[in-house]
Amino acid sequence: EAQVTQNPRYLITVTGKKLTVTCSQNMNHEYMSWYRQDPGLGLRQIYYSMNVEVTDKGDVPEGYKVSRKEKRNFPLILESPSPNQTSLYFCASSLSLVSRTGELFFGEGSRLTVL
Amino acid sequence: AQSVTQLDSHVSVSEGTPVLLRCNYSSSYSPSLFWYVQHPNKGLQLLLKYTSAATLVKGINGFEAEFKKSETSFHLTKPSAHMSDAAEYFCVVRPYSGAGSYQLTFGKGTKLSVIP
């Protein structure tokens, strides 16, 4: 089954404790992206990757890191989490956004709470 | 630069009555437009998309949307609401310059409630 898989789905952590949210897709998609969703703000892009070893900042990259060493994986790293990073995070992928018809496929989300 | 405005943060309808969720956009280039739906505790799922072909686009679950360039709108409609339609809906714009574009802009969402 074609899917985007995120882990963990739920996490409670404390300020400053490094964590990684993994994202994996099985559709051989070139494009992958991370978003955070906060009430009243919709989805905001954190980082995106157009292909292996190619990443770029989105609208709200501060406090986050990413890497794209393999095509299928795009982990989101919080080196020193802070309470303002408490949010619902989504990973998404697309075959290619060069095509006009390119659409995003989303994971089910990871709810992160930083105390 | 592009932007998306979903005109209602919350819409409430009775089961069996029509649904209208409004979306206005601005874009420097000819845009692709999408509607996504998010059910509670789930990821976003594509409902439908406009990519410069027919201006009236049909999607899943009986939803459709009409691209109106003169009004810069892409409103989502359904003739008869079902309880399972209760969810949050997001309008998304992606300007297309011909060279491709990776910049998608999401609206802030419209929460649809369906009253039995």
CSV table of C-alpha atoms in Angstrom, one decimal:
chain,number,residue,atom,x,y,z
A,1,GLU,CA,0.0,0.0,0.0
A,2,ALA,CA,1.3,3.4,-1.0
A,3,GLN,CA,1.9,5.5,2.1
A,4,VAL,CA,3.9,8.0,4.1
A,5,THR,CA,4.8,6.7,7.5
A,6,GLN,CA,5.7,8.9,10.5
A,7,ASN,CA,7.1,7.9,13.9
A,8,PRO,CA,6.4,8.4,16.6
A,9,ARG,CA,2.8,9.4,16.3
A,10,TYR,CA,2.7,10.8,19.8
A,11,LEU,CA,5.6,12.1,21.9
A,12,ILE,CA,6.0,14.0,25.2
A,13,THR,CA,9.5,15.3,25.9
A,14,VAL,CA,11.3,17.9,27.9
A,15,THR,CA,13.0,21.1,26.9
A,16,GLY,CA,16.5,20.5,25.5
A,17,LYS,CA,16.3,16.7,24.9
A,18,LYS,CA,17.1,16.0,21.3
A,19,LEU,CA,14.6,14.1,19.3
A,20,THR,CA,14.0,12.8,15.8
A,21,VAL,CA,10.7,12.3,14.0
A,22,THR,CA,11.1,9.8,11.2
A,23,CYS,CA,9.3,9.9,7.9
A,24,SER,CA,9.4,7.3,5.2
A,25,GLN,CA,7.6,6.9,1.9
A,26,ASN,CA,7.3,3.9,-0.3
A,27,MET,CA,6.2,5.6,-3.5
A,28,ASN,CA,9.7,6.5,-4.9
A,29,HIS,CA,8.8,10.2,-4.6
A,30,GLU,CA,11.4,12.8,-5.2
A,31,TYR,CA,9.9,15.6,-3.2
A,32,MET,CA,9.4,15.5,0.6
A,33,SER,CA,8.4,18.1,3.0
A,34,TRP,CA,7.7,18.8,6.7
A,35,TYR,CA,4.9,20.9,8.0
A,36,ARG,CA,3.7,22.0,11.4
A,37,GLN,CA,0.0,22.6,12.1
A,38,ASP,CA,-1.1,25.0,14.9
A,39,PRO,CA,-4.6,26.1,15.7
A,40,GLY,CA,-5.6,29.1,13.7
A,41,LEU,CA,-2.4,29.1,11.7
A,42,GLY,CA,-3.1,26.3,9.2
A,43,LEU,CA,-0.1,24.4,7.9
A,44,ARG,CA,3.3,26.0,7.7
A,45,GLN,CA,6.3,24.5,5.9
A,46,ILE,CA,9.4,23.8,7.9
A,47,TYR,CA,11.8,22.3,5.4
A,48,TYR,CA,11.5,20.5,2.1
A,49,SER,CA,13.7,18.3,-0.1
A,50,MET,CA,13.6,18.1,-3.9
A,51,ASN,CA,15.7,15.0,-4.0
A,52,VAL,CA,18.5,13.1,-2.2
A,53,GLU,CA,21.0,15.5,-0.6
A,54,VAL,CA,18.9,18.5,-1.7
A,55,THR,CA,17.1,20.4,1.1
A,56,ASP,CA,15.9,23.9,1.6
A,57,LYS,CA,14.2,26.0,4.2
A,58,GLY,CA,10.5,26.6,4.3
A,59,ASP,CA,8.6,29.3,6.2
A,60,VAL,CA,9.5,28.3,9.7
A,61,PRO,CA,12.8,26.5,9.8
A,62,GLU,CA,14.2,27.9,13.1
A,63,GLY,CA,15.0,25.2,15.6
A,64,TYR,CA,14.8,22.3,13.1
A,65,LYS,CA,17.2,20.3,11.0
A,66,VAL,CA,16.6,17.8,8.3
A,67,SER,CA,18.6,15.4,6.1
A,68,ARG,CA,17.9,13.4,3.0
A,69,LYS,CA,20.4,10.7,2.6
A,70,GLU,CA,18.1,8.2,1.0
A,71,LYS,CA,15.2,8.9,-1.3
A,72,ARG,CA,12.6,7.2,0.9
A,73,ASN,CA,13.5,8.9,4.3
A,74,PHE,CA,13.3,12.4,5.5
A,75,PRO,CA,13.8,12.7,9.2
A,76,LEU,CA,13.0,15.9,11.2
A,77,ILE,CA,15.5,16.7,14.0
A,78,LEU,CA,14.9,18.9,16.9
A,79,GLU,CA,18.4,19.4,18.5
A,80,SER,CA,17.1,21.3,21.5
A,81,PRO,CA,13.3,21.3,21.7
A,82,SER,CA,11.5,24.2,23.3
A,83,PRO,CA,7.9,24.5,24.3
A,84,ASN,CA,7.0,26.7,21.3
A,85,GLN,CA,7.7,23.6,19.2
A,86,THR,CA,4.8,21.8,20.7
A,87,SER,CA,2.7,21.1,17.6
A,88,LEU,CA,1.3,18.6,15.2
A,89,TYR,CA,3.8,17.7,12.5
A,90,PHE,CA,3.1,16.3,9.1
A,91,CYS,CA,5.4,14.8,6.6
A,92,ALA,CA,4.4,14.8,2.9
A,93,SER,CA,5.7,13.6,-0.3
A,94,SER,CA,5.1,14.0,-4.0
A,95,LEU,CA,6.4,12.3,-7.2
A,96,SER,CA,7.5,15.7,-8.5
A,97,LEU,CA,6.3,19.2,-8.1
A,98,VAL,CA,7.8,20.2,-11.5
A,99,SER,CA,4.6,18.8,-13.1
A,100,ARG,CA,1.6,21.1,-12.8
A,101,THR,CA,-0.5,18.3,-11.5
A,102,GLY,CA,1.8,17.3,-8.7
A,103,GLU,CA,0.0,16.7,-5.4
A,104,LEU,CA,1.1,15.9,-1.9
A,105,PHE,CA,0.6,12.7,0.0
A,106,PHE,CA,0.5,13.2,3.8
A,107,GLY,CA,1.5,11.0,6.7
A,108,GLU,CA,-0.9,10.7,9.6
A,109,GLY,CA,0.9,13.2,11.8
A,110,SER,CA,3.1,13.3,14.9
A,111,ARG,CA,1.8,15.1,17.9
A,112,LEU,CA,4.7,16.5,19.9
A,113,THR,CA,4.5,18.1,23.3
A,114,VAL,CA,7.6,19.8,24.8
A,115,LEU,CA,7.4,20.5,28.5
B,1,ALA,CA,4.0,35.8,-4.0
B,2,GLN,CA,0.8,33.9,-3.4
B,3,SER,CA,-1.8,33.8,-0.7
B,4,VAL,CA,-4.9,31.9,0.2
B,5,THR,CA,-7.9,33.1,2.2
B,6,GLN,CA,-10.5,30.7,3.4
B,7,LEU,CA,-13.4,33.1,4.2
B,8,ASP,CA,-15.0,31.0,7.0
B,9,SER,CA,-13.1,29.4,9.8
B,10,HIS,CA,-16.2,27.4,10.8
B,11,VAL,CA,-19.2,26.3,8.8
B,12,SER,CA,-22.2,24.4,10.2
B,13,VAL,CA,-24.8,22.7,8.0
B,14,SER,CA,-27.6,20.3,8.6
B,15,GLU,CA,-27.3,16.8,7.2
B,16,GLY,CA,-28.8,16.6,3.6
B,17,THR,CA,-28.3,20.4,2.9
B,18,PRO,CA,-25.8,21.9,0.6
B,19,VAL,CA,-22.2,22.6,1.6
B,20,LEU,CA,-20.3,25.7,0.5
B,21,LEU,CA,-16.7,26.3,1.6
B,22,ARG,CA,-15.2,29.5,0.2
B,23,CYS,CA,-11.6,30.0,-0.9
B,24,ASN,CA,-10.0,33.1,-2.6
B,25,TYR,CA,-6.4,33.2,-3.8
B,26,SER,CA,-3.9,35.4,-5.2
B,27,SER,CA,-1.0,34.3,-7.3
B,28,SER,CA,1.7,35.8,-9.6
B,29,TYR,CA,1.5,32.9,-12.0
B,30,SER,CA,-1.3,30.7,-13.3
B,31,PRO,CA,-2.0,28.6,-10.3
B,32,SER,CA,-2.8,25.0,-9.5
B,33,LEU,CA,-5.4,24.8,-6.8
B,34,PHE,CA,-6.2,21.9,-4.4
B,35,TRP,CA,-8.7,21.1,-1.7
B,36,TYR,CA,-7.6,18.7,1.1
B,37,VAL,CA,-9.7,17.2,3.9
B,38,GLN,CA,-8.5,16.3,7.3
B,39,HIS,CA,-10.5,14.1,9.5
B,40,PRO,CA,-9.8,14.1,13.3
B,41,ASN,CA,-6.5,12.5,14.1
B,42,LYS,CA,-5.7,11.9,10.5
B,43,GLY,CA,-3.4,13.3,7.8
B,44,LEU,CA,-4.6,15.4,4.9
B,45,GLN,CA,-6.3,13.7,2.0
B,46,LEU,CA,-6.6,15.2,-1.5
B,47,LEU,CA,-10.3,15.9,-2.4
B,48,LEU,CA,-9.8,17.5,-5.8
B,49,LYS,CA,-7.4,19.6,-7.8
B,50,TYR,CA,-7.5,22.2,-10.6
B,51,THR,CA,-4.6,22.2,-13.0
B,52,SER,CA,-5.7,24.4,-15.9
B,53,ALA,CA,-8.0,21.9,-17.7
B,54,ALA,CA,-11.7,22.0,-17.0
B,55,THR,CA,-12.7,24.8,-14.6
B,56,LEU,CA,-15.3,22.7,-12.9
B,57,VAL,CA,-13.5,20.0,-11.1
B,58,LYS,CA,-15.1,16.9,-9.5
B,59,GLY,CA,-13.5,15.2,-6.6
B,60,ILE,CA,-14.1,12.3,-4.2
B,61,ASN,CA,-17.2,11.8,-2.0
B,62,GLY,CA,-19.4,14.1,-4.2
B,63,PHE,CA,-17.4,17.3,-3.8
B,64,GLU,CA,-16.7,19.6,-6.6
B,65,ALA,CA,-15.1,23.0,-7.1
B,66,GLU,CA,-15.2,25.7,-9.7
B,67,PHE,CA,-12.1,27.7,-10.7
B,68,LYS,CA,-13.2,31.3,-11.4
B,69,LYS,CA,-10.2,33.3,-12.6
B,70,SER,CA,-12.1,36.7,-12.8
B,71,GLU,CA,-13.1,36.3,-9.1
B,72,THR,CA,-9.9,34.6,-8.0
B,73,SER,CA,-12.0,32.0,-6.3
B,74,PHE,CA,-12.0,28.2,-5.9
B,75,HIS,CA,-15.0,27.4,-3.8
B,76,LEU,CA,-15.8,23.9,-2.7
B,77,THR,CA,-19.4,22.6,-2.9
B,78,LYS,CA,-21.4,19.5,-2.2
B,79,PRO,CA,-25.1,19.2,-2.9
B,80,SER,CA,-26.0,17.2,0.2
B,81,ALA,CA,-24.0,17.0,3.4
B,82,HIS,CA,-23.4,13.7,5.1
B,83,MET,CA,-22.3,13.2,8.7
B,84,SER,CA,-19.0,11.7,7.5
B,85,ASP,CA,-18.2,15.1,5.8
B,86,ALA,CA,-17.5,16.6,9.3
B,87,ALA,CA,-13.8,17.5,9.1
B,88,GLU,CA,-11.4,20.4,8.4
B,89,TYR,CA,-10.9,21.5,4.8
B,90,PHE,CA,-7.8,23.2,3.4
B,91,CYS,CA,-7.5,25.2,0.2
B,92,VAL,CA,-4.0,25.2,-1.3
B,93,VAL,CA,-2.5,27.2,-4.1
B,94,ARG,CA,0.7,26.5,-6.1
B,95,PRO,CA,1.8,29.0,-8.6
B,96,TYR,CA,3.0,27.4,-11.8
B,97,SER,CA,5.6,29.3,-13.8
B,98,GLY,CA,6.4,26.6,-16.3
B,99,ALA,CA,9.7,25.9,-14.7
B,100,GLY,CA,8.0,24.2,-11.8
B,101,SER,CA,7.3,25.4,-8.4
B,102,TYR,CA,7.7,23.8,-5.0
B,103,GLN,CA,6.1,26.6,-3.0
B,104,LEU,CA,2.6,25.6,-1.8
B,105,THR,CA,0.6,28.0,0.3
B,106,PHE,CA,-2.1,26.6,2.6
B,107,GLY,CA,-5.2,28.4,3.8
B,108,LYS,CA,-5.9,28.4,7.5
B,109,GLY,CA,-8.7,25.8,7.2
B,110,THR,CA,-12.5,25.7,7.5
B,111,LYS,CA,-14.0,23.4,10.0
B,112,LEU,CA,-17.2,21.8,8.8
B,113,SER,CA,-19.8,20.6,11.3
B,114,VAL,CA,-22.8,18.6,10.2
B,115,ILE,CA,-25.8,18.6,12.3
B,116,PRO,CA,-28.0,15.5,12.3
